[in-house]
Amino acid sequence: MDKIKFWKGWDADIKYPYLFLLLLSLLTLALGVFYYFAGENLTYSWDKISDLQVVPLPVHEVSRLLESFTLSADGYLLFEQYDVSLPAVNTTAATLFMGLIALCIAFYAAAISTMQRIPYFVGMLLLMLFLASFNFDLLSIFGSGASQTALLLSIVFLAISSYVFHAFLPQTGFSLRLLTMLGIVSILGVLYYTEAEFSGELVTLHLVNYSSIGTLVVTLLFMVWVSYENVNVLLWINTQAKTPERRFSMWQFVLVTVLYLLTLLLLYLRHIGYLHADLVFINAYVVLLLSTFAGFWGMRQREAYYKKLFLFKPTGAVLYLVFATLAFASIGYAFATANDTYIALFRDLIVYTHLAFGFVFFIYIMINFGRLIEQRLAVYKVVYEPKSLSIFSFFMMGLILCGILIVRTQYRSYIYAKAGYYSYLGDLYTASGNDILAERFYEESDVYDVNNVKANYSLAGLYRKTYQHNNEILRLKDAISKRPNPKLYVRLANLYDSKRYFFEKLYVLQEGARAFPESAEIYNNLALMYAQTNVQDSTEYYFNLAQRHASNDNFIYSNRLAFYTRQAMLEPAQALLSESIKGKYKTLRSNTALLRQLLGLEPQEKEAYMPDSLDDVEDLTLFYNQTISRLSEGDTGRIEPINRYLASPGNQLFLEDLLYLKGLVHHYNGRPKEGRRLLENLALQAEAKSGYYNYALGHWMLEEKNYRAAAFYFKKSKDNGYQNAFLAHGYALALANQPQQAVEALQEVGYTENEAAIAVAQDLMAVLQQSSQAVVEQAPDKDKVQYMLSFLPRLTLQEVSQLVEAVQDKELNRQTLVARVDYLMGRKRWKEAYDAIQDASSKLQPEGDLRSALNLQQLRLWLYTGKYDVLLGKMDQLYLKDRDKRQYLYFKAKVAEAKGRNEEAASRYEQALKMLIYDEEVVLAAANFFNTHEPKSEKAYNILLSGITYNPFAVELQKAYALESTELGLYSYVDEAKEALKGLLPASEYTTFIEKLDKKRQEAEARADEWQL
């Protein structure tokens, strides 16, 4: 352990700076490993193209006259295919690299100041050349023009301070030298960053990218430095045992070394194209990593060779780590920027240097120490003390052989160095917004390393921004021909987006799947392509492959769920729903919410999704679909985020959807007045969907049993061509007890050419055109129920009883029993109504719509007959639907009024009006209360005005409004009410009311005359 931690006995002056540098080297290595795996994704990451498809989503269903009417809204399914983002310039990696370079310069300058004179000047010359590679003159630090002042300033400051320590203060501790150099580097950095004409980000990119040639040279020197260390380690393994018996023989050393060199040779042959066999090769970067760790301790071993120039402590130890840090940083930066040319260059250089110097070092060992190895001596101790072939000769032979390997590849390393350098410059000018220069440098890179991915994909990105699709296609094809990867195939395929290029897109994806059989992204896009053709087998096949290889299952689950939903494949959809129930992916959650609503299942998620903004389409669809599925929960908490989204200028595209959603939330959560106002405005503004919005209003009126209003809105919807409104209009008129008009409306259903709707309309027409006696005697049970509900106010008690007794079907008979209660309650025949309730109660299910309707009538009966204590005591015990429970507010208001608790009554009425503005009885009761208790205010008038505004077809409200307007002297409003009543009342009843109204007006005018007198 002491040999490993050789710095343990060093002075603190050297040990702590060294440990800091060691930690920095390890951190750089870790960053390099991270960028090795993540760099490509950071430069051009996977993106997605969202395909929003509309699916009719049931919002609410109401049953009237034994026919169900469904209000559907646009639900949104999201299909997502993979795409690739525009190339990004990794400024974070550049900043980290620049920081490492600055620290290494400081450590390097401090270390060389401890050398002997000649190596010191050589080291300083290398530093000057490295500083020259930064091209400071282009930053215009000291004025515009090609001034070398910044370079000279850097050299002077570092050279003078270093020389002072070297020549005049040689006894100065290493820590002080280092702190001085760090201070100088910091001062120069602040000066350059503040005085440069560019932003700090661009200055960093300039320094890092222009100095890439300098860091490349440093990396190459380091590769040469450690290139033979793996062979040295093999020698140590063979000869390090304490006794000769435990050491390996010479042939074992020869065997393992030859195998290592043979592996490098195979890598070399593969790189130059001589070997095409699909073998498993060792990663060249792993070879460099192993030799780096070996050289870490080998550097101290070589001190016997270089100690005349400088000592291992601290110079050799520090210089090794400085070069290692810059090498790791340079390689890591190439991966961070996806510079495939530099990545290939570094890989080739590792192979060339390690093969050449490793082979020569093996010859050097065999010539100098072969016999000693054969004698099983500890040769590793004297490996740098040769007797025959000198170390200088070894280095010269290694350089010559390495040069031969490079020449044999037709100077490919030089070509790659130029190409990678120009790609870096292209990144710099891309970040600066100078696309013209960026394009020029990328093209230069492509000239040197033809069809390299970095340059061609960057050019494709520039063409994408200017919509030059043909040029983008050509560049992507070039990149695929050189170094293909799945992203290139996916991006190229997505450019063939039109239907007429279907087969071109399919060909590209299938070619990509053959080249990369484990690419889930390609399989996903293939599945979505076949989904367009409804070839379910192929779609399933590629979805299965995508799921098998996907790192993100939720992405594939989401697309599969959307596909099954769109194709109405319920069984596989339900099975997948149970598999993906724990998915947190927003698109999957959105599609899940939609499917559960379609299947009539309860919402899965307990917590409501209400994002801060709708920046992404999946935020909108998840919020929208989830809100639709939660409409019946009585929660208005979503109004606030909807208002926030509506106020955001970025959400104008979703404005209509958000307004409609707001209307739905208001209506189904106890704010019907606000909901109707929103939909009325939408119906006026959105001409294309005016028919739909009027149908929704009609459906709401149908839910509230305001059948004349429902018929009015269905008629408007019909006039706008909305086909679902034709049948609904006829039914609404029938429920409004207008059979003749209903028959006429039902005849128009034939215009829809919907055979199912036409058949339903014809059946109801036949019922409406029969007599009561004929229905009782001949009609089937369904027709009897429909007839009874359509003509209920016109029937006699005897006819009602005959119809109830004539219906034999148990479920249909329950409908008639409840209808009879409604009839008797309407005629105020309380005793008979009570008996009818008792009769029906014994035959109904304990829960359900009919039970709720019957229990509501029971509560009303107790209210009308003054049994307030019974009403309050039973209110919470009887089953009511959530919607019917809103009547509690009205009942409590009436009871409080009856018992003289006026303040409570006023509060209850105000609460009830917000939720029950559609209920004629509630509005009249509230208006009467405030008319009695606050006669001098206009509260009663405003209540009645709200009532007729919401439901202008409520006869009693119109009458009360006309009388109240007369009382207040608002005669123009009285005339409007009279005009409305003329179309709502029979002539005789209308005449009677007008006489009453005129008398009321005369009284009001007389009071006004008396007041004036």
mmCIF file of C-alpha atoms in Angstrom, residues 419-716:
data_model
loop_
_atom_site.group_PDB
_atom_site.id
_atom_site.type_symbol
_atom_site.label_atom_id
_atom_site.label_comp_id
_atom_site.label_asym_id
_atom_site.label_seq_id
_atom_site.Cartn_x
_atom_site.Cartn_y
_atom_site.Cartn_z
ATOM 1 C CA ALA A 419 -11.389 17.847 -40.419
ATOM 2 C CA GLY A 420 -12.047 17.699 -36.685
ATOM 3 C CA TYR A 421 -10.496 21.129 -36.207
ATOM 4 C CA TYR A 422 -12.765 22.673 -38.837
ATOM 5 C CA SER A 423 -15.798 21.035 -37.234
ATOM 6 C CA TYR A 424 -14.883 22.698 -33.955
ATOM 7 C CA LEU A 425 -14.641 26.050 -35.731
ATOM 8 C CA GLY A 426 -18.007 25.384 -37.328
ATOM 9 C CA ASP A 427 -19.449 24.926 -33.831
ATOM 10 C CA LEU A 428 -17.929 28.212 -32.734
ATOM 11 C CA TYR A 429 -19.524 30.182 -35.553
ATOM 12 C CA THR A 430 -22.818 28.341 -35.178
ATOM 13 C CA ALA A 431 -22.951 29.467 -31.551
ATOM 14 C CA SER A 432 -22.136 33.032 -32.625
ATOM 15 C CA GLY A 433 -25.022 33.008 -35.115
ATOM 16 C CA ASN A 434 -22.756 33.349 -38.145
ATOM 17 C CA ASP A 435 -24.255 30.511 -40.188
ATOM 18 C CA ILE A 436 -22.402 31.512 -43.352
ATOM 19 C CA LEU A 437 -18.960 30.987 -41.793
ATOM 20 C CA ALA A 438 -20.210 27.930 -39.910
ATOM 21 C CA GLU A 439 -21.355 26.360 -43.168
ATOM 22 C CA ARG A 440 -18.014 27.140 -44.756
ATOM 23 C CA PHE A 441 -16.030 25.453 -41.976
ATOM 24 C CA TYR A 442 -18.299 22.402 -41.908
ATOM 25 C CA GLU A 443 -17.852 22.063 -45.660
ATOM 26 C CA GLU A 444 -14.093 22.257 -45.185
ATOM 27 C CA SER A 445 -14.345 19.506 -42.593
ATOM 28 C CA ASP A 446 -16.294 17.398 -45.078
ATOM 29 C CA VAL A 447 -13.592 17.967 -47.689
ATOM 30 C CA TYR A 448 -10.928 16.440 -45.424
ATOM 31 C CA ASP A 449 -12.988 13.664 -43.814
ATOM 32 C CA VAL A 450 -15.524 12.992 -46.526
ATOM 33 C CA ASN A 451 -19.071 12.359 -45.231
ATOM 34 C CA ASN A 452 -18.132 12.617 -41.562
ATOM 35 C CA VAL A 453 -21.211 12.747 -39.336
ATOM 36 C CA LYS A 454 -20.321 15.848 -37.333
ATOM 37 C CA ALA A 455 -19.956 18.133 -40.327
ATOM 38 C CA ASN A 456 -22.771 16.678 -42.387
ATOM 39 C CA TYR A 457 -25.331 16.552 -39.608
ATOM 40 C CA SER A 458 -24.389 20.104 -38.608
ATOM 41 C CA LEU A 459 -24.870 21.198 -42.214
ATOM 42 C CA ALA A 460 -28.169 19.318 -42.274
ATOM 43 C CA GLY A 461 -29.150 21.275 -39.163
ATOM 44 C CA LEU A 462 -28.348 24.575 -40.880
ATOM 45 C CA TYR A 463 -30.418 23.496 -43.871
ATOM 46 C CA ARG A 464 -33.266 22.420 -41.600
ATOM 47 C CA LYS A 465 -33.462 25.907 -40.110
ATOM 48 C CA THR A 466 -33.798 27.398 -43.593
ATOM 49 C CA TYR A 467 -36.187 24.662 -44.848
ATOM 50 C CA GLN A 468 -33.795 23.330 -47.477
ATOM 51 C CA HIS A 469 -35.135 19.803 -47.221
ATOM 52 C CA ASN A 470 -33.422 18.432 -50.321
ATOM 53 C CA ASN A 471 -30.011 19.599 -49.133
ATOM 54 C CA GLU A 472 -30.715 18.188 -45.697
ATOM 55 C CA ILE A 473 -31.584 14.817 -47.235
ATOM 56 C CA LEU A 474 -28.351 14.786 -49.229
ATOM 57 C CA ARG A 475 -26.233 15.586 -46.171
ATOM 58 C CA LEU A 476 -27.908 12.898 -44.075
ATOM 59 C CA LYS A 477 -27.373 10.319 -46.812
ATOM 60 C CA ASP A 478 -23.704 11.277 -46.941
ATOM 61 C CA ALA A 479 -23.355 10.872 -43.170
ATOM 62 C CA ILE A 480 -25.053 7.473 -43.251
ATOM 63 C CA SER A 481 -22.658 6.275 -45.916
ATOM 64 C CA LYS A 482 -19.633 7.014 -43.672
ATOM 65 C CA ARG A 483 -20.542 6.308 -40.045
ATOM 66 C CA PRO A 484 -24.217 5.334 -39.773
ATOM 67 C CA ASN A 485 -26.178 5.484 -36.556
ATOM 68 C CA PRO A 486 -29.913 5.096 -35.772
ATOM 69 C CA LYS A 487 -30.492 8.817 -35.403
ATOM 70 C CA LEU A 488 -29.411 9.504 -38.957
ATOM 71 C CA TYR A 489 -31.854 6.924 -40.293
ATOM 72 C CA VAL A 490 -34.711 8.244 -38.178
ATOM 73 C CA ARG A 491 -34.100 11.869 -39.126
ATOM 74 C CA LEU A 492 -33.754 11.019 -42.821
ATOM 75 C CA ALA A 493 -36.970 8.981 -42.760
ATOM 76 C CA ASN A 494 -38.876 11.819 -41.103
ATOM 77 C CA LEU A 495 -38.005 14.097 -44.006
ATOM 78 C CA TYR A 496 -40.143 11.854 -46.212
ATOM 79 C CA ASP A 497 -43.260 13.020 -44.428
ATOM 80 C CA SER A 498 -45.738 13.293 -47.259
ATOM 81 C CA LYS A 499 -47.981 10.329 -48.070
ATOM 82 C CA ARG A 500 -46.559 10.134 -51.568
ATOM 83 C CA TYR A 501 -43.141 9.376 -50.043
ATOM 84 C CA PHE A 502 -44.499 6.573 -47.880
ATOM 85 C CA PHE A 503 -42.370 3.855 -49.452
ATOM 86 C CA GLU A 504 -39.201 5.958 -49.399
ATOM 87 C CA LYS A 505 -39.673 6.498 -45.690
ATOM 88 C CA LEU A 506 -40.425 2.823 -45.156
ATOM 89 C CA TYR A 507 -37.282 1.826 -47.073
ATOM 90 C CA VAL A 508 -35.044 4.104 -44.981
ATOM 91 C CA LEU A 509 -36.451 2.784 -41.698
ATOM 92 C CA GLN A 510 -36.181 -0.836 -42.774
ATOM 93 C CA GLU A 511 -32.580 -0.253 -43.863
ATOM 94 C CA GLY A 512 -31.914 1.294 -40.464
ATOM 95 C CA ALA A 513 -33.525 -1.674 -38.715
ATOM 96 C CA ARG A 514 -31.226 -4.038 -40.605
ATOM 97 C CA ALA A 515 -28.173 -1.986 -39.706
ATOM 98 C CA PHE A 516 -29.223 -1.513 -36.068
ATOM 99 C CA PRO A 517 -31.426 -4.446 -35.055
ATOM 100 C CA GLU A 518 -31.614 -3.260 -31.438
ATOM 101 C CA SER A 519 -32.901 0.256 -32.113
ATOM 102 C CA ALA A 520 -36.237 0.690 -30.361
ATOM 103 C CA GLU A 521 -36.570 4.146 -31.914
ATOM 104 C CA ILE A 522 -36.544 2.795 -35.454
ATOM 105 C CA TYR A 523 -38.972 0.004 -34.555
ATOM 106 C CA ASN A 524 -41.336 2.496 -32.934
ATOM 107 C CA ASN A 525 -41.432 4.642 -36.064
ATOM 108 C CA LEU A 526 -41.925 1.558 -38.238
ATOM 109 C CA ALA A 527 -44.863 0.512 -36.068
ATOM 110 C CA LEU A 528 -46.449 3.939 -36.443
ATOM 111 C CA MET A 529 -45.962 3.774 -40.204
ATOM 112 C CA TYR A 530 -47.776 0.473 -40.456
ATOM 113 C CA ALA A 531 -50.439 1.822 -38.096
ATOM 114 C CA GLN A 532 -51.322 4.304 -40.849
ATOM 115 C CA THR A 533 -52.065 1.417 -43.193
ATOM 116 C CA ASN A 534 -54.137 -0.552 -40.652
ATOM 117 C CA VAL A 535 -51.833 -3.558 -41.152
ATOM 118 C CA GLN A 536 -52.258 -4.685 -37.580
ATOM 119 C CA ASP A 537 -49.921 -7.682 -37.714
ATOM 120 C CA SER A 538 -46.938 -5.610 -38.825
ATOM 121 C CA THR A 539 -47.824 -2.865 -36.368
ATOM 122 C CA GLU A 540 -47.900 -5.354 -33.495
ATOM 123 C CA TYR A 541 -44.666 -6.964 -34.678
ATOM 124 C CA TYR A 542 -42.699 -3.727 -34.634
ATOM 125 C CA PHE A 543 -44.265 -2.531 -31.394
ATOM 126 C CA ASN A 544 -43.135 -5.800 -29.787
ATOM 127 C CA LEU A 545 -39.593 -5.299 -31.087
ATOM 128 C CA ALA A 546 -39.558 -1.703 -29.901
ATOM 129 C CA GLN A 547 -40.752 -2.709 -26.465
ATOM 130 C CA ARG A 548 -38.164 -5.464 -26.243
ATOM 131 C CA HIS A 549 -35.271 -3.086 -26.910
ATOM 132 C CA ALA A 550 -36.635 0.144 -25.421
ATOM 133 C CA SER A 551 -34.999 1.865 -22.512
ATOM 134 C CA ASN A 552 -38.220 3.865 -22.062
ATOM 135 C CA ASP A 553 -41.119 1.405 -22.028
ATOM 136 C CA ASN A 554 -43.624 4.159 -21.345
ATOM 137 C CA PHE A 555 -42.989 5.770 -24.728
ATOM 138 C CA ILE A 556 -43.906 2.538 -26.516
ATOM 139 C CA TYR A 557 -46.782 1.774 -24.137
ATOM 140 C CA SER A 558 -48.248 5.174 -24.905
ATOM 141 C CA ASN A 559 -48.154 4.671 -28.666
ATOM 142 C CA ARG A 560 -49.583 1.172 -28.394
ATOM 143 C CA LEU A 561 -52.384 2.403 -26.187
ATOM 144 C CA ALA A 562 -53.173 5.188 -28.648
ATOM 145 C CA PHE A 563 -53.176 2.717 -31.533
ATOM 146 C CA TYR A 564 -55.517 0.275 -29.761
ATOM 147 C CA THR A 565 -57.817 3.140 -28.779
ATOM 148 C CA ARG A 566 -58.022 4.540 -32.282
ATOM 149 C CA GLN A 567 -58.703 1.082 -33.740
ATOM 150 C CA ALA A 568 -61.287 0.293 -31.014
ATOM 151 C CA MET A 569 -59.308 -2.826 -30.032
ATOM 152 C CA LEU A 570 -60.740 -3.005 -26.536
ATOM 153 C CA GLU A 571 -59.274 -6.285 -25.298
ATOM 154 C CA PRO A 572 -55.592 -5.511 -25.993
ATOM 155 C CA ALA A 573 -56.181 -1.936 -24.863
ATOM 156 C CA GLN A 574 -57.527 -3.070 -21.497
ATOM 157 C CA ALA A 575 -54.684 -5.575 -21.096
ATOM 158 C CA LEU A 576 -52.113 -2.886 -21.831
ATOM 159 C CA LEU A 577 -53.905 -0.525 -19.477
ATOM 160 C CA SER A 578 -53.270 -2.879 -16.580
ATOM 161 C CA GLU A 579 -49.605 -3.348 -17.575
ATOM 162 C CA SER A 580 -48.830 0.365 -17.808
ATOM 163 C CA ILE A 581 -50.862 1.472 -14.804
ATOM 164 C CA LYS A 582 -47.792 2.777 -12.954
ATOM 165 C CA GLY A 583 -46.389 4.770 -15.862
ATOM 166 C CA LYS A 584 -45.424 8.379 -15.060
ATOM 167 C CA TYR A 585 -44.815 9.449 -18.636
ATOM 168 C CA LYS A 586 -47.158 12.363 -19.354
ATOM 169 C CA THR A 587 -48.216 11.222 -22.813
ATOM 170 C CA LEU A 588 -48.994 7.750 -21.487
ATOM 171 C CA ARG A 589 -51.028 9.267 -18.657
ATOM 172 C CA SER A 590 -52.912 11.432 -21.147
ATOM 173 C CA ASN A 591 -53.803 8.492 -23.398
ATOM 174 C CA THR A 592 -54.686 6.421 -20.334
ATOM 175 C CA ALA A 593 -57.075 9.095 -19.045
ATOM 176 C CA LEU A 594 -58.799 9.212 -22.423
ATOM 177 C CA LEU A 595 -59.139 5.435 -22.712
ATOM 178 C CA ARG A 596 -60.498 5.076 -19.182
ATOM 179 C CA GLN A 597 -63.130 7.692 -19.959
ATOM 180 C CA LEU A 598 -64.078 5.833 -23.138
ATOM 181 C CA LEU A 599 -64.393 2.585 -21.178
ATOM 182 C CA GLY A 600 -66.419 4.240 -18.433
ATOM 183 C CA LEU A 601 -63.767 3.579 -15.773
ATOM 184 C CA GLU A 602 -63.031 5.807 -12.815
ATOM 185 C CA PRO A 603 -60.021 8.144 -13.135
ATOM 186 C CA GLN A 604 -56.818 6.344 -12.222
ATOM 187 C CA GLU A 605 -54.850 9.219 -10.755
ATOM 188 C CA LYS A 606 -55.849 10.608 -7.395
ATOM 189 C CA GLU A 607 -54.024 13.907 -7.749
ATOM 190 C CA ALA A 608 -55.157 16.335 -10.417
ATOM 191 C CA TYR A 609 -52.554 17.344 -12.977
ATOM 192 C CA MET A 610 -52.400 21.133 -13.173
ATOM 193 C CA PRO A 611 -49.078 22.265 -14.684
ATOM 194 C CA ASP A 612 -47.795 25.797 -14.363
ATOM 195 C CA SER A 613 -47.924 26.215 -18.124
ATOM 196 C CA LEU A 614 -48.854 24.361 -21.279
ATOM 197 C CA ASP A 615 -45.451 24.557 -22.925
ATOM 198 C CA ASP A 616 -45.704 21.051 -24.366
ATOM 199 C CA VAL A 617 -48.614 19.482 -26.182
ATOM 200 C CA GLU A 618 -48.660 16.571 -23.720
ATOM 201 C CA ASP A 619 -49.262 19.063 -20.904
ATOM 202 C CA LEU A 620 -52.382 20.259 -22.682
ATOM 203 C CA THR A 621 -53.708 16.804 -23.550
ATOM 204 C CA LEU A 622 -53.091 15.370 -20.084
ATOM 205 C CA PHE A 623 -54.747 18.328 -18.369
ATOM 206 C CA TYR A 624 -57.602 18.347 -20.890
ATOM 207 C CA ASN A 625 -58.312 14.604 -20.906
ATOM 208 C CA GLN A 626 -57.988 14.358 -17.154
ATOM 209 C CA THR A 627 -60.334 17.302 -16.644
ATOM 210 C CA ILE A 628 -62.953 15.706 -18.908
ATOM 211 C CA SER A 629 -62.765 12.499 -16.884
ATOM 212 C CA ARG A 630 -63.256 14.391 -13.591
ATOM 213 C CA LEU A 631 -66.174 16.642 -14.540
ATOM 214 C CA SER A 632 -68.638 14.945 -12.215
ATOM 215 C CA GLU A 633 -66.497 15.259 -9.079
ATOM 216 C CA GLY A 634 -67.805 18.656 -8.045
ATOM 217 C CA ASP A 635 -64.370 20.253 -8.158
ATOM 218 C CA THR A 636 -63.975 23.771 -9.548
ATOM 219 C CA GLY A 637 -60.291 23.916 -8.615
ATOM 220 C CA ARG A 638 -59.332 23.654 -12.272
ATOM 221 C CA ILE A 639 -60.891 27.005 -13.131
ATOM 222 C CA GLU A 640 -57.911 28.910 -11.732
ATOM 223 C CA PRO A 641 -55.278 27.119 -13.882
ATOM 224 C CA ILE A 642 -57.545 27.391 -16.934
ATOM 225 C CA ASN A 643 -57.762 31.145 -16.399
ATOM 226 C CA ARG A 644 -53.973 31.244 -16.060
ATOM 227 C CA TYR A 645 -53.536 29.336 -19.321
ATOM 228 C CA LEU A 646 -56.029 31.599 -21.094
ATOM 229 C CA ALA A 647 -54.084 34.656 -19.968
ATOM 230 C CA SER A 648 -50.851 33.319 -21.444
ATOM 231 C CA PRO A 649 -50.197 34.587 -25.005
ATOM 232 C CA GLY A 650 -48.466 31.304 -25.864
ATOM 233 C CA ASN A 651 -51.703 29.347 -25.506
ATOM 234 C CA GLN A 652 -53.704 31.116 -28.212
ATOM 235 C CA LEU A 653 -53.619 27.930 -30.270
ATOM 236 C CA PHE A 654 -55.562 26.154 -27.514
ATOM 237 C CA LEU A 655 -57.867 29.091 -26.731
ATOM 238 C CA GLU A 656 -61.102 27.512 -27.969
ATOM 239 C CA ASP A 657 -60.408 24.184 -26.272
ATOM 240 C CA LEU A 658 -59.632 25.898 -22.973
ATOM 241 C CA LEU A 659 -62.740 28.073 -23.116
ATOM 242 C CA TYR A 660 -64.928 25.062 -23.808
ATOM 243 C CA LEU A 661 -63.230 23.112 -21.041
ATOM 244 C CA LYS A 662 -63.890 26.000 -18.674
ATOM 245 C CA GLY A 663 -67.552 25.964 -19.673
ATOM 246 C CA LEU A 664 -67.789 22.222 -19.025
ATOM 247 C CA VAL A 665 -66.165 22.540 -15.596
ATOM 248 C CA HIS A 666 -68.553 25.349 -14.652
ATOM 249 C CA HIS A 667 -71.654 23.501 -15.825
ATOM 250 C CA TYR A 668 -70.941 20.106 -14.311
ATOM 251 C CA ASN A 669 -69.583 21.483 -11.056
ATOM 252 C CA GLY A 670 -72.416 23.771 -10.016
ATOM 253 C CA ARG A 671 -71.938 26.963 -12.024
ATOM 254 C CA PRO A 672 -74.435 26.506 -14.889
ATOM 255 C CA LYS A 673 -74.885 30.226 -15.526
ATOM 256 C CA GLU A 674 -71.175 30.764 -16.185
ATOM 257 C CA GLY A 675 -70.993 27.612 -18.290
ATOM 258 C CA ARG A 676 -73.880 28.654 -20.511
ATOM 259 C CA ARG A 677 -72.441 32.149 -20.999
ATOM 260 C CA LEU A 678 -69.125 30.723 -22.170
ATOM 261 C CA LEU A 679 -70.775 28.339 -24.628
ATOM 262 C CA GLU A 680 -73.085 31.023 -25.992
ATOM 263 C CA ASN A 681 -70.043 33.163 -26.751
ATOM 264 C CA LEU A 682 -68.214 30.225 -28.335
ATOM 265 C CA ALA A 683 -71.227 29.425 -30.508
ATOM 266 C CA LEU A 684 -71.174 33.022 -31.775
ATOM 267 C CA GLN A 685 -67.410 33.250 -32.281
ATOM 268 C CA ALA A 686 -66.537 29.808 -33.663
ATOM 269 C CA GLU A 687 -68.658 29.597 -36.782
ATOM 270 C CA ALA A 688 -67.192 26.280 -37.872
ATOM 271 C CA LYS A 689 -68.240 24.606 -34.615
ATOM 272 C CA SER A 690 -71.345 26.665 -33.889
ATOM 273 C CA GLY A 691 -73.562 23.631 -34.510
ATOM 274 C CA TYR A 692 -71.647 21.568 -31.981
ATOM 275 C CA TYR A 693 -71.699 24.226 -29.268
ATOM 276 C CA ASN A 694 -75.439 24.783 -29.704
ATOM 277 C CA TYR A 695 -75.926 21.026 -29.451
ATOM 278 C CA ALA A 696 -73.970 21.040 -26.189
ATOM 279 C CA LEU A 697 -76.228 23.816 -24.872
ATOM 280 C CA GLY A 698 -79.280 21.809 -25.917
ATOM 281 C CA HIS A 699 -77.887 18.760 -24.167
ATOM 282 C CA TRP A 700 -77.405 20.774 -20.984
ATOM 283 C CA MET A 701 -81.008 21.977 -21.154
ATOM 284 C CA LEU A 702 -82.097 18.380 -21.687
ATOM 285 C CA GLU A 703 -80.240 17.378 -18.519
ATOM 286 C CA GLU A 704 -82.041 20.143 -16.627
ATOM 287 C CA LYS A 705 -85.452 19.212 -18.066
ATOM 288 C CA ASN A 706 -85.811 22.625 -19.690
ATOM 289 C CA TYR A 707 -87.169 21.011 -22.831
ATOM 290 C CA ARG A 708 -88.287 24.113 -24.723
ATOM 291 C CA ALA A 709 -84.853 25.631 -24.293
ATOM 292 C CA ALA A 710 -83.293 22.328 -25.363
ATOM 293 C CA ALA A 711 -85.460 22.297 -28.510
ATOM 294 C CA PHE A 712 -84.406 25.888 -29.251
ATOM 295 C CA TYR A 713 -80.685 25.081 -29.106
ATOM 296 C CA PHE A 714 -81.067 21.815 -30.998
ATOM 297 C CA LYS A 715 -82.854 23.751 -33.743
ATOM 298 C CA LYS A 716 -79.969 26.227 -33.958
#
